[in-house]
mmCIF file of C-alpha atoms in Angstrom:
data_model
loop_
_atom_site.group_PDB
_atom_site.id
_atom_site.type_symbol
_atom_site.label_atom_id
_atom_site.label_comp_id
_atom_site.label_asym_id
_atom_site.label_seq_id
_atom_site.Cartn_x
_atom_site.Cartn_y
_atom_site.Cartn_z
ATOM 1 C CA MET S 1 0.125 -24.706 23.156
ATOM 2 C CA ALA S 2 2.291 -21.606 22.770
ATOM 3 C CA THR S 3 2.256 -22.111 18.992
ATOM 4 C CA ALA S 4 -1.612 -22.424 18.965
ATOM 5 C CA ILE S 5 -1.844 -19.229 21.004
ATOM 6 C CA ARG S 6 0.384 -17.394 18.657
ATOM 7 C CA MET S 7 -1.388 -18.600 15.557
ATOM 8 C CA ARG S 8 -4.749 -17.500 17.168
ATOM 9 C CA GLY S 9 -3.220 -14.119 17.902
ATOM 10 C CA LEU S 10 -2.045 -13.891 14.304
ATOM 11 C CA VAL S 11 -5.382 -14.878 12.782
ATOM 12 C CA GLY S 12 -7.116 -12.376 15.035
ATOM 13 C CA ALA S 13 -4.695 -9.590 13.999
ATOM 14 C CA LEU S 14 -5.260 -10.495 10.350
ATOM 15 C CA GLY S 15 -8.960 -10.444 10.759
ATOM 16 C CA SER S 16 -9.013 -7.092 12.641
ATOM 17 C CA VAL S 17 -6.695 -5.334 10.071
ATOM 18 C CA ALA S 18 -8.608 -6.808 7.179
ATOM 19 C CA ALA S 19 -11.860 -5.466 8.538
ATOM 20 C CA GLY S 20 -10.416 -2.048 9.042
ATOM 21 C CA SER S 21 -8.888 -1.947 5.624
ATOM 22 C CA MET S 22 -12.108 -3.139 4.005
ATOM 23 C CA THR S 23 -14.059 -0.491 5.748
ATOM 24 C CA ALA S 24 -11.641 2.245 4.483
ATOM 25 C CA ASN S 25 -11.732 0.801 0.946
ATOM 26 C CA LEU S 26 -15.539 0.598 0.962
ATOM 27 C CA ALA S 27 -15.789 4.143 2.086
ATOM 28 C CA ALA S 28 -13.433 5.226 -0.723
ATOM 29 C CA TYR S 29 -15.421 3.124 -3.217
ATOM 30 C CA VAL S 30 -18.680 4.746 -2.128
ATOM 31 C CA VAL S 31 -17.218 8.169 -2.772
ATOM 32 C CA TYR S 32 -16.163 7.246 -6.262
ATOM 33 C CA VAL S 33 -19.641 5.859 -7.047
ATOM 34 C CA GLY S 34 -21.337 8.837 -5.448
ATOM 35 C CA ALA S 35 -19.092 11.304 -7.219
ATOM 36 C CA GLY S 36 -19.950 9.630 -10.573
ATOM 37 C CA ARG S 37 -23.579 10.012 -9.775
ATOM 38 C CA TRP S 38 -23.597 13.629 -8.580
ATOM 39 C CA LEU S 39 -20.779 15.209 -10.611
ATOM 40 C CA ALA S 40 -20.806 16.112 -14.323
ATOM 41 C CA PRO S 41 -18.461 13.909 -16.381
ATOM 42 C CA GLY S 42 -15.937 16.744 -16.773
ATOM 43 C CA ASP S 43 -15.980 17.460 -13.041
ATOM 44 C CA TYR S 44 -15.641 13.745 -12.179
ATOM 45 C CA GLY S 45 -12.664 13.297 -14.477
ATOM 46 C CA GLN S 46 -10.945 16.262 -12.695
ATOM 47 C CA PHE S 47 -11.836 14.657 -9.269
ATOM 48 C CA ALA S 48 -10.395 11.325 -10.354
ATOM 49 C CA ARG S 49 -7.253 12.764 -11.767
ATOM 50 C CA LEU S 50 -6.600 14.747 -8.543
ATOM 51 C CA LEU S 51 -7.032 11.578 -6.405
ATOM 52 C CA SER S 52 -4.586 9.894 -8.654
ATOM 53 C CA ALA S 53 -2.137 12.709 -8.123
ATOM 54 C CA MET S 54 -2.586 12.230 -4.395
ATOM 55 C CA LEU S 55 -1.266 8.575 -4.730
ATOM 56 C CA VAL S 56 2.098 10.025 -5.723
ATOM 57 C CA LEU S 57 2.294 12.651 -2.958
ATOM 58 C CA GLY S 58 1.144 10.037 -0.526
ATOM 59 C CA VAL S 59 4.453 8.033 -1.123
ATOM 60 C CA PRO S 60 6.378 9.798 1.693
ATOM 61 C CA ALA S 61 3.596 9.062 4.145
ATOM 62 C CA LEU S 62 3.617 5.356 3.254
ATOM 63 C CA ALA S 63 7.387 5.281 3.643
ATOM 64 C CA LEU S 64 7.307 7.138 6.995
ATOM 65 C CA GLN S 65 4.825 4.554 8.322
ATOM 66 C CA SER S 66 7.032 1.705 7.334
ATOM 67 C CA VAL S 67 10.228 3.261 8.711
ATOM 68 C CA ILE S 68 8.625 4.294 12.093
ATOM 69 C CA ALA S 69 7.094 0.822 12.526
ATOM 70 C CA ARG S 70 10.511 -0.820 11.790
ATOM 71 C CA GLU S 71 12.350 1.522 14.328
ATOM 72 C CA VAL S 72 9.600 1.025 17.006
ATOM 73 C CA VAL S 73 9.991 -2.761 16.609
ATOM 74 C CA ARG S 74 13.679 -2.398 17.135
ATOM 75 C CA GLY S 75 13.406 -0.001 20.019
ATOM 76 C CA ARG S 76 14.895 2.946 18.189
ATOM 77 C CA GLY S 77 11.948 5.337 17.976
ATOM 78 C CA SER S 78 13.660 8.282 19.710
ATOM 79 C CA GLY S 79 13.534 10.549 16.622
ATOM 80 C CA LEU S 80 9.910 10.035 15.791
ATOM 81 C CA ALA S 81 8.671 13.622 16.257
ATOM 82 C CA ARG S 82 11.586 15.081 14.515
ATOM 83 C CA VAL S 83 11.488 12.921 11.392
ATOM 84 C CA THR S 84 7.616 13.383 11.183
ATOM 85 C CA ALA S 85 8.082 17.137 11.253
ATOM 86 C CA THR S 86 10.820 17.004 8.643
ATOM 87 C CA THR S 87 8.682 14.749 6.393
ATOM 88 C CA VAL S 88 5.677 17.084 6.826
ATOM 89 C CA ALA S 89 7.812 20.018 5.851
ATOM 90 C CA ALA S 90 9.181 18.276 2.827
ATOM 91 C CA VAL S 91 5.733 17.217 1.666
ATOM 92 C CA VAL S 92 4.391 20.772 2.092
ATOM 93 C CA VAL S 93 7.169 22.019 -0.277
ATOM 94 C CA LEU S 94 6.395 19.126 -2.751
ATOM 95 C CA ALA S 95 2.675 20.017 -2.623
ATOM 96 C CA LEU S 96 3.386 23.725 -3.285
ATOM 97 C CA VAL S 97 5.558 22.777 -6.318
ATOM 98 C CA ALA S 98 3.158 20.087 -7.536
ATOM 99 C CA VAL S 99 0.064 22.374 -7.584
ATOM 100 C CA PRO S 100 1.056 24.291 -10.798
ATOM 101 C CA VAL S 101 2.553 21.135 -12.270
ATOM 102 C CA VAL S 102 -0.661 19.149 -11.816
ATOM 103 C CA VAL S 103 -2.782 22.048 -13.088
ATOM 104 C CA ALA S 104 -0.768 22.240 -16.293
ATOM 105 C CA VAL S 105 -0.341 18.418 -16.881
ATOM 106 C CA ALA S 106 -3.657 17.049 -15.663
ATOM 107 C CA ARG S 107 -5.644 20.154 -16.727
ATOM 108 C CA THR S 108 -7.351 20.574 -13.400
ATOM 109 C CA GLY S 109 -8.474 23.817 -11.754
ATOM 110 C CA ALA S 110 -5.990 25.625 -9.460
ATOM 111 C CA ALA S 111 -8.400 25.778 -6.502
ATOM 112 C CA ALA S 112 -9.444 22.057 -6.713
ATOM 113 C CA THR S 113 -5.827 21.064 -7.045
ATOM 114 C CA ALA S 114 -4.789 23.073 -4.022
ATOM 115 C CA ALA S 115 -7.715 21.625 -2.019
ATOM 116 C CA ALA S 116 -6.780 18.136 -2.916
ATOM 117 C CA LEU S 117 -3.023 18.329 -2.388
ATOM 118 C CA ALA S 118 -3.460 20.241 0.957
ATOM 119 C CA ALA S 119 -4.270 16.766 2.406
ATOM 120 C CA ALA S 120 -0.777 15.400 1.657
ATOM 121 C CA PRO S 121 0.951 16.726 4.794
ATOM 122 C CA LEU S 122 -1.847 15.508 6.968
ATOM 123 C CA LEU S 123 -1.422 12.062 5.464
ATOM 124 C CA VAL S 124 2.134 12.144 6.811
ATOM 125 C CA VAL S 125 0.835 12.849 10.333
ATOM 126 C CA ILE S 126 -1.658 9.990 10.011
ATOM 127 C CA ALA S 127 1.005 7.621 8.773
ATOM 128 C CA ALA S 128 3.352 8.399 11.715
ATOM 129 C CA GLY S 129 0.726 7.499 14.191
ATOM 130 C CA GLN S 130 -0.193 4.301 12.313
ATOM 131 C CA GLY S 131 3.435 3.377 12.156
ATOM 132 C CA VAL S 132 3.668 3.540 15.899
ATOM 133 C CA LEU S 133 0.549 1.352 16.406
ATOM 134 C CA GLN S 134 1.850 -1.106 13.778
ATOM 135 C CA GLY S 135 5.382 -1.303 15.300
ATOM 136 C CA LEU S 136 3.927 -1.853 18.741
ATOM 137 C CA GLY S 137 1.774 -4.752 17.428
ATOM 138 C CA GLU S 138 -1.408 -2.998 18.497
ATOM 139 C CA PHE S 139 -3.391 -4.394 15.550
ATOM 140 C CA ARG S 140 -6.865 -4.102 17.027
ATOM 141 C CA ALA S 141 -6.351 -0.339 17.603
ATOM 142 C CA LEU S 142 -4.695 -0.045 14.189
ATOM 143 C CA ALA S 143 -7.741 -1.695 12.604
ATOM 144 C CA TRP S 144 -10.148 0.773 14.264
ATOM 145 C CA VAL S 145 -7.790 3.655 13.170
ATOM 146 C CA LEU S 146 -7.771 2.391 9.526
ATOM 147 C CA GLY S 147 -11.593 2.285 9.407
ATOM 148 C CA ALA S 148 -11.978 5.638 11.144
ATOM 149 C CA VAL S 149 -9.498 7.302 8.861
ATOM 150 C CA GLY S 150 -11.294 6.014 5.768
ATOM 151 C CA ILE S 151 -14.669 7.152 6.961
ATOM 152 C CA ALA S 152 -13.410 10.636 8.133
ATOM 153 C CA ARG S 153 -11.776 11.289 4.802
ATOM 154 C CA SER S 154 -14.680 9.974 2.599
ATOM 155 C CA VAL S 155 -17.935 10.830 4.330
ATOM 156 C CA PRO S 156 -17.471 14.612 4.176
ATOM 157 C CA MET S 157 -16.826 14.380 0.467
ATOM 158 C CA LEU S 158 -19.870 12.197 -0.172
ATOM 159 C CA VAL S 159 -22.110 14.531 1.819
ATOM 160 C CA ALA S 160 -20.657 17.582 -0.074
ATOM 161 C CA PHE S 161 -21.273 16.070 -3.474
ATOM 162 C CA ALA S 162 -24.786 14.990 -2.436
ATOM 163 C CA LEU S 163 -25.531 18.636 -1.448
ATOM 164 C CA GLY S 164 -24.420 19.734 -4.924
ATOM 165 C CA ALA S 165 -20.796 20.774 -4.295
ATOM 166 C CA GLY S 166 -18.239 20.629 -7.146
ATOM 167 C CA PRO S 167 -14.790 19.044 -7.052
ATOM 168 C CA THR S 168 -13.165 21.966 -5.248
ATOM 169 C CA TRP S 169 -15.459 22.162 -2.240
ATOM 170 C CA GLY S 170 -15.802 18.374 -2.157
ATOM 171 C CA LEU S 171 -12.004 17.923 -2.007
ATOM 172 C CA ALA S 172 -11.633 20.821 0.537
ATOM 173 C CA VAL S 173 -14.037 19.148 2.990
ATOM 174 C CA GLY S 174 -12.233 15.896 2.385
ATOM 175 C CA THR S 175 -9.015 17.631 3.470
ATOM 176 C CA LEU S 176 -10.831 18.837 6.619
ATOM 177 C CA GLY S 177 -11.966 15.260 7.190
ATOM 178 C CA THR S 178 -8.298 14.190 6.859
ATOM 179 C CA ALA S 179 -7.380 16.715 9.602
ATOM 180 C CA VAL S 180 -9.959 15.214 11.924
ATOM 181 C CA ALA S 181 -8.582 11.772 10.992
ATOM 182 C CA ALA S 182 -5.117 12.834 12.004
ATOM 183 C CA ALA S 183 -6.545 13.901 15.416
ATOM 184 C CA VAL S 184 -8.281 10.557 15.847
ATOM 185 C CA VAL S 185 -5.075 8.647 15.020
ATOM 186 C CA TRP S 186 -2.899 10.381 17.613
ATOM 187 C CA SER S 187 -5.744 10.139 20.115
ATOM 188 C CA ALA S 188 -5.575 6.321 19.675
ATOM 189 C CA VAL S 189 -1.709 6.436 19.996
ATOM 190 C CA GLY S 190 -2.099 8.333 23.239
ATOM 191 C CA VAL S 191 -4.713 5.762 24.619
ATOM 192 C CA VAL S 192 -2.454 2.903 23.725
ATOM 193 C CA ARG S 193 0.618 4.506 25.396
ATOM 194 C CA ARG S 194 -1.320 5.204 28.573
ATOM 195 C CA ALA S 195 -2.658 1.691 28.668
ATOM 196 C CA ASP S 196 0.878 0.414 28.151
ATOM 197 C CA THR S 197 2.184 2.408 31.080
ATOM 198 C CA GLY S 198 -0.481 0.667 33.353
ATOM 199 C CA ARG S 199 0.809 -2.787 32.285
ATOM 200 C CA THR S 200 4.220 -4.328 32.836
ATOM 201 C CA ARG S 201 6.311 -2.393 30.433
ATOM 202 C CA ARG S 202 7.769 -4.320 27.495
ATOM 203 C CA PRO S 203 11.565 -4.521 27.372
ATOM 204 C CA PRO S 204 13.149 -2.332 24.693
ATOM 205 C CA GLY S 205 13.711 -3.889 21.437
ATOM 206 C CA VAL S 206 12.091 -6.951 19.898
ATOM 207 C CA ASN S 207 11.072 -9.897 22.111
ATOM 208 C CA GLY S 208 12.887 -8.494 25.076
ATOM 209 C CA ALA S 209 16.184 -8.136 23.100
ATOM 210 C CA ASN S 210 18.354 -5.191 23.629
ATOM 211 C CA PRO S 211 17.640 -2.232 21.247
ATOM 212 C CA ASP S 212 19.914 -1.508 18.439
ATOM 213 C CA THR S 213 21.935 1.488 19.649
ATOM 214 C CA THR S 214 23.812 1.984 16.398
ATOM 215 C CA THR S 215 21.562 4.893 15.605
ATOM 216 C CA THR S 216 19.936 7.628 17.731
ATOM 217 C CA GLY S 217 16.503 6.958 16.226
ATOM 218 C CA VAL S 218 14.278 7.406 13.220
ATOM 219 C CA GLY S 219 16.104 9.388 10.478
ATOM 220 C CA ALA S 220 14.937 11.331 7.300
ATOM 221 C CA ALA S 221 17.495 9.435 5.167
ATOM 222 C CA GLY S 222 15.607 6.168 6.086
ATOM 223 C CA VAL S 223 12.245 7.732 4.998
ATOM 224 C CA LEU S 224 13.916 8.881 1.775
ATOM 225 C CA ARG S 225 15.216 5.463 1.003
ATOM 226 C CA ALA S 226 11.922 3.817 1.783
ATOM 227 C CA SER S 227 10.068 6.350 -0.351
ATOM 228 C CA GLN S 228 11.650 5.209 -3.553
ATOM 229 C CA VAL S 229 10.682 1.644 -2.807
ATOM 230 C CA GLN S 230 7.016 2.697 -2.277
ATOM 231 C CA LEU S 231 7.224 4.782 -5.335
ATOM 232 C CA VAL S 232 8.472 1.969 -7.614
ATOM 233 C CA LEU S 233 5.599 -0.122 -6.319
ATOM 234 C CA ILE S 234 2.990 2.498 -7.115
ATOM 235 C CA VAL S 235 4.511 2.959 -10.567
ATOM 236 C CA ALA S 236 4.619 -0.775 -11.146
ATOM 237 C CA VAL S 237 1.006 -1.239 -10.214
ATOM 238 C CA SER S 238 -0.249 1.585 -12.500
ATOM 239 C CA ILE S 239 2.117 1.952 -15.455
ATOM 240 C CA ASP S 240 0.322 -0.400 -17.863
ATOM 241 C CA LEU S 241 -3.029 1.234 -17.198
ATOM 242 C CA LEU S 242 -1.535 4.752 -17.541
ATOM 243 C CA LEU S 243 -0.032 3.859 -20.893
ATOM 244 C CA SER S 244 -2.985 1.920 -22.164
ATOM 245 C CA GLY S 245 -4.578 5.113 -23.539
ATOM 246 C CA THR S 246 -1.436 5.813 -25.512
ATOM 247 C CA VAL S 247 -1.005 2.438 -27.244
ATOM 248 C CA LEU S 248 -4.499 1.133 -27.548
ATOM 249 C CA HIS S 249 -7.683 2.166 -29.391
ATOM 250 C CA PRO S 250 -10.028 4.019 -27.013
ATOM 251 C CA ASP S 251 -12.421 1.234 -26.943
ATOM 252 C CA ASP S 252 -9.724 -1.313 -26.189
ATOM 253 C CA ALA S 253 -8.356 1.018 -23.579
ATOM 254 C CA GLY S 254 -11.696 0.952 -21.898
ATOM 255 C CA VAL S 255 -11.693 -2.896 -21.971
ATOM 256 C CA TYR S 256 -8.367 -2.942 -20.376
ATOM 257 C CA ALA S 257 -9.308 -0.441 -17.702
ATOM 258 C CA LEU S 258 -12.223 -2.753 -16.689
ATOM 259 C CA GLY S 259 -9.784 -5.709 -16.611
ATOM 260 C CA ALA S 260 -7.432 -3.695 -14.451
ATOM 261 C CA VAL S 261 -10.122 -3.648 -11.804
ATOM 262 C CA ALA S 262 -9.415 -7.299 -11.250
ATOM 263 C CA THR S 263 -5.678 -6.481 -11.030
ATOM 264 C CA LYS S 264 -6.372 -3.873 -8.362
ATOM 265 C CA ALA S 265 -8.698 -6.135 -6.507
ATOM 266 C CA ALA S 266 -6.202 -9.095 -6.364
ATOM 267 C CA PHE S 267 -3.485 -6.526 -5.287
ATOM 268 C CA TRP S 268 -5.420 -4.851 -2.485
ATOM 269 C CA LEU S 269 -7.205 -7.742 -0.960
ATOM 270 C CA PRO S 270 -4.177 -9.309 0.748
ATOM 271 C CA GLN S 271 -3.051 -5.898 2.205
ATOM 272 C CA ALA S 272 -3.618 -6.977 5.733
ATOM 273 C CA ILE S 273 -1.046 -9.666 5.390
ATOM 274 C CA GLY S 274 1.798 -7.173 4.909
ATOM 275 C CA VAL S 275 0.603 -4.874 7.714
ATOM 276 C CA VAL S 276 0.416 -7.651 10.262
ATOM 277 C CA PHE S 277 3.594 -9.339 9.266
ATOM 278 C CA TYR S 278 5.657 -6.272 8.994
ATOM 279 C CA PRO S 279 6.748 -6.157 12.590
ATOM 280 C CA ARG S 280 8.070 -9.656 12.209
ATOM 281 C CA LEU S 281 9.800 -8.835 8.995
ATOM 282 C CA ALA S 282 11.606 -5.934 10.841
ATOM 283 C CA ASP S 283 12.677 -8.329 13.628
ATOM 284 C CA PRO S 284 16.042 -9.937 12.566
ATOM 285 C CA ALA S 285 15.194 -12.909 14.862
ATOM 286 C CA ARG S 286 11.989 -13.729 12.937
ATOM 287 C CA SER S 287 12.427 -12.203 9.501
ATOM 288 C CA ARG S 288 13.187 -15.292 7.401
ATOM 289 C CA THR S 289 10.278 -17.330 8.862
ATOM 290 C CA ALA S 290 8.021 -14.299 8.593
ATOM 291 C CA LEU S 291 8.822 -13.670 4.921
ATOM 292 C CA ARG S 292 8.302 -17.366 4.063
ATOM 293 C CA GLN S 293 4.913 -17.300 5.783
ATOM 294 C CA ALA S 294 3.823 -13.977 4.392
ATOM 295 C CA VAL S 295 4.699 -14.941 0.845
ATOM 296 C CA ALA S 296 3.092 -18.320 1.158
ATOM 297 C CA VAL S 297 -0.165 -16.764 2.468
ATOM 298 C CA VAL S 298 -0.351 -14.045 -0.235
ATOM 299 C CA ALA S 299 0.561 -16.379 -2.993
ATOM 300 C CA SER S 300 -2.147 -18.837 -1.807
ATOM 301 C CA ILE S 301 -4.775 -16.082 -1.797
ATOM 302 C CA GLY S 302 -3.523 -15.001 -5.191
ATOM 303 C CA ALA S 303 -3.955 -18.541 -6.582
ATOM 304 C CA ILE S 304 -7.511 -18.680 -5.295
ATOM 305 C CA LEU S 305 -8.319 -15.299 -6.821
ATOM 306 C CA THR S 306 -6.878 -16.196 -10.110
ATOM 307 C CA VAL S 307 -8.832 -19.493 -10.397
ATOM 308 C CA ALA S 308 -11.959 -17.644 -9.279
ATOM 309 C CA ALA S 309 -11.407 -14.945 -11.958
ATOM 310 C CA ALA S 310 -11.007 -17.667 -14.539
ATOM 311 C CA ALA S 311 -14.410 -19.155 -13.463
ATOM 312 C CA LEU S 312 -16.127 -15.805 -13.343
ATOM 313 C CA GLY S 313 -14.754 -14.607 -16.685
ATOM 314 C CA PRO S 314 -17.670 -15.825 -18.751
ATOM 315 C CA LEU S 315 -19.990 -13.612 -16.593
ATOM 316 C CA VAL S 316 -18.408 -10.352 -17.643
ATOM 317 C CA PRO S 317 -20.594 -9.716 -20.730
ATOM 318 C CA LEU S 318 -23.692 -10.491 -18.709
ATOM 319 C CA VAL S 319 -22.765 -8.036 -16.015
ATOM 320 C CA VAL S 320 -21.240 -5.068 -17.896
ATOM 321 C CA GLY S 321 -22.115 -5.598 -21.490
ATOM 322 C CA ASP S 322 -21.132 -7.444 -24.542
ATOM 323 C CA ALA S 323 -18.476 -4.721 -25.359
ATOM 324 C CA TYR S 324 -16.295 -6.312 -22.730
ATOM 325 C CA ARG S 325 -16.498 -9.763 -24.096
ATOM 326 C CA PRO S 326 -12.635 -9.841 -24.770
ATOM 327 C CA LEU S 327 -12.171 -10.137 -21.095
ATOM 328 C CA VAL S 328 -13.899 -13.533 -20.863
ATOM 329 C CA GLY S 329 -10.594 -15.452 -21.465
ATOM 330 C CA LEU S 330 -8.347 -12.786 -19.973
ATOM 331 C CA LEU S 331 -9.754 -11.946 -16.539
ATOM 332 C CA TRP S 332 -7.621 -14.587 -14.895
ATOM 333 C CA LEU S 333 -4.462 -13.030 -16.316
ATOM 334 C CA PHE S 334 -5.453 -9.682 -14.829
ATOM 335 C CA ALA S 335 -6.052 -11.332 -11.448
ATOM 336 C CA TYR S 336 -2.714 -13.154 -11.716
ATOM 337 C CA THR S 337 -0.920 -9.885 -12.365
ATOM 338 C CA GLY S 338 -2.434 -8.266 -9.292
ATOM 339 C CA SER S 339 -1.666 -11.340 -7.227
ATOM 340 C CA ALA S 340 2.014 -11.398 -8.313
ATOM 341 C CA MET S 341 2.133 -7.693 -7.590
ATOM 342 C CA ALA S 342 0.889 -8.471 -3.990
ATOM 343 C CA VAL S 343 3.791 -10.906 -3.542
ATOM 344 C CA LEU S 344 6.229 -8.282 -4.868
ATOM 345 C CA GLN S 345 4.841 -5.854 -2.377
ATOM 346 C CA VAL S 346 5.615 -8.234 0.497
ATOM 347 C CA LEU S 347 9.160 -8.630 -0.793
ATOM 348 C CA LEU S 348 9.712 -4.984 -1.024
ATOM 349 C CA LEU S 349 8.238 -4.520 2.410
ATOM 350 C CA SER S 350 10.756 -6.993 3.717
ATOM 351 C CA ALA S 351 13.505 -4.908 2.103
ATOM 352 C CA ILE S 352 12.286 -1.790 3.785
ATOM 353 C CA ALA S 353 11.987 -3.666 7.115
ATOM 354 C CA ALA S 354 15.621 -4.752 6.847
ATOM 355 C CA ASP S 355 16.736 -1.304 5.493
ATOM 356 C CA ARG S 356 17.963 -2.926 2.293
ATOM 357 C CA THR S 357 16.130 -0.580 0.017
ATOM 358 C CA ARG S 358 18.658 -1.112 -2.845
ATOM 359 C CA ALA S 359 16.652 -4.275 -3.513
ATOM 360 C CA SER S 360 14.045 -2.143 -5.386
ATOM 361 C CA ALA S 361 16.625 -1.544 -8.130
ATOM 362 C CA VAL S 362 15.698 -4.620 -10.093
ATOM 363 C CA THR S 363 12.002 -3.582 -10.021
ATOM 364 C CA TRP S 364 12.921 -0.152 -11.277
ATOM 365 C CA LEU S 365 14.820 -1.874 -14.123
ATOM 366 C CA VAL S 366 11.933 -4.194 -14.914
ATOM 367 C CA VAL S 367 9.516 -1.195 -14.939
ATOM 368 C CA GLY S 368 11.824 0.713 -17.318
ATOM 369 C CA ILE S 369 12.018 -2.272 -19.714
ATOM 370 C CA GLU S 370 8.233 -2.760 -19.459
ATOM 371 C CA VAL S 371 7.655 0.933 -20.491
ATOM 372 C CA ILE S 372 9.883 0.433 -23.526
ATOM 373 C CA VAL S 373 8.120 -2.760 -24.591
ATOM 374 C CA ILE S 374 4.679 -1.263 -24.128
ATOM 375 C CA VAL S 375 5.404 1.997 -26.128
ATOM 376 C CA CYS S 376 7.379 0.163 -28.907
ATOM 377 C CA VAL S 377 5.617 -3.159 -29.307
ATOM 378 C CA VAL S 378 2.245 -3.484 -27.624
ATOM 379 C CA ASP S 379 -0.850 -2.794 -29.842
ATOM 380 C CA SER S 380 -3.572 -5.035 -28.338
ATOM 381 C CA VAL S 381 -5.347 -5.745 -24.961
ATOM 382 C CA VAL S 382 -3.817 -9.183 -24.856
ATOM 383 C CA ALA S 383 -0.239 -8.056 -25.575
ATOM 384 C CA LEU S 384 -0.484 -5.420 -22.883
ATOM 385 C CA ALA S 385 -1.955 -7.828 -20.336
ATOM 386 C CA VAL S 386 0.806 -10.382 -21.077
ATOM 387 C CA THR S 387 3.452 -7.752 -20.939
ATOM 388 C CA ALA S 388 2.322 -6.501 -17.497
ATOM 389 C CA ALA S 389 2.074 -10.129 -16.139
ATOM 390 C CA VAL S 390 5.577 -11.059 -17.427
ATOM 391 C CA ALA S 391 7.078 -7.807 -15.998
ATOM 392 C CA VAL S 392 5.700 -8.262 -12.455
ATOM 393 C CA THR S 393 6.655 -11.994 -12.422
ATOM 394 C CA ALA S 394 10.189 -11.134 -13.413
ATOM 395 C CA ALA S 395 10.406 -8.441 -10.800
ATOM 396 C CA ALA S 396 8.928 -10.656 -8.089
ATOM 397 C CA VAL S 397 11.249 -13.602 -8.858
ATOM 398 C CA ALA S 398 14.407 -11.503 -9.025
ATOM 399 C CA THR S 399 13.563 -9.506 -5.885
ATOM 400 C CA GLY S 400 12.752 -12.829 -4.047
ATOM 401 C CA ILE S 401 16.094 -14.257 -4.989
ATOM 402 C CA ASP S 402 17.767 -11.081 -3.721
ATOM 403 C CA CYS S 403 15.944 -11.291 -0.491
ATOM 404 C CA VAL S 404 16.867 -14.958 0.023
ATOM 405 C CA ARG S 405 20.485 -14.196 -0.706
ATOM 406 C CA ALA S 406 20.594 -11.330 1.675
ATOM 407 C CA MET S 407 19.028 -13.227 4.524
ATOM 408 C CA SER S 408 21.358 -16.168 3.912
ATOM 409 C CA ARG S 409 24.276 -13.892 4.840
ATOM 410 C CA THR S 410 22.675 -12.947 8.184
ATOM 411 C CA PRO S 411 23.029 -14.937 11.381
ATOM 412 C CA ILE S 412 20.658 -18.029 11.912
ATOM 413 C CA GLU S 413 17.414 -16.704 13.371
ATOM 414 C CA ALA S 414 16.857 -17.090 17.088
ATOM 415 C CA ASP S 415 13.499 -18.724 16.546
ATOM 416 C CA GLU S 416 15.190 -21.407 14.458
ATOM 417 C CA VAL S 417 17.715 -22.449 17.044
ATOM 418 C CA ARG S 418 15.543 -22.712 20.136
ATOM 419 C CA ARG S 419 15.752 -25.813 22.104
ATOM 420 C CA PRO S 420 13.236 -28.574 21.093
ATOM 421 C CA ALA S 421 9.820 -28.381 22.695
#
């Protein structure tokens, strides 16, 4: 009975977070489509490049959320405000440095670049609040927050573009929407905390266990370590597409870009799994079981998506034109790459959850080798797709082995030594 209740709770959490994530992703997709309709091609390219730059500046925010969630799970969240302020200050400095760099490298306008990158510190504030909700296991509230943040960031930009605004003003109102989203997130955190004080308070730590007192709370060093893990994941996801324009003919690069849509879809669809399982991965008493379950679920979803992509491949020329016919027999490979990347993400999340961030070293090594192979050897869509698939498979297998070895050196989990039911 207890197991059935836990499973229903897990399924409910997955459903809620998936709905919230899908709402946010749909809002972002609508902005991309709307911008493509209302902006001139040159302005749209500038807009897309600046959003890509935001992915890199968003790494500290992703890392902060993971670290705060981990420390809240372990009852060590005393330094939350301090580390959030420190991370915000660091990102402000990074954004100021990045503006002229992005202007020079990406050839974007200074005003538009500043308007876009001004949102980066606000993303840190949002991530801190989401980390609290995630660590507390308040997934229903987190789901609402995810959807609200996506809408608050996207709708103002969409309205601005529809009214004839260019990239600068569109991105500026998007940053204002991000500020509103930050207020919404922390309002939700306040509601959850007030509701929690009205109930029987949870014991500190996980599952009633004593909190880990070896540290005074969340630290900036932990955020820095987690940042390089999040960064290598973003690099691994995008490096093949970024280099496709360098090693392929423009037409082939366009074909590869469309195939990469399947990669991104297969990577992003199981995101709710990592969000919901993360508190369990951060709990030493449940981490092994949680990792096995999370990998199994993500891999199963990936297998289904890969088979579906193989079946849908012949439809590509009918939907997007005969120029993309080379994808007919390759669409499954792109979906497989995204699915393997999703598994790698779960493994790297488990490394952050256990504060074993050196586990990312093998992924950095694989990405470095992948870049060399792409630049020196690859000259076709097939070769690039195979290289990306082999690289992510190698990274996932090696990281998985490392995680298993590390967990085998830890004490047997409490949930594995319970008395028989």
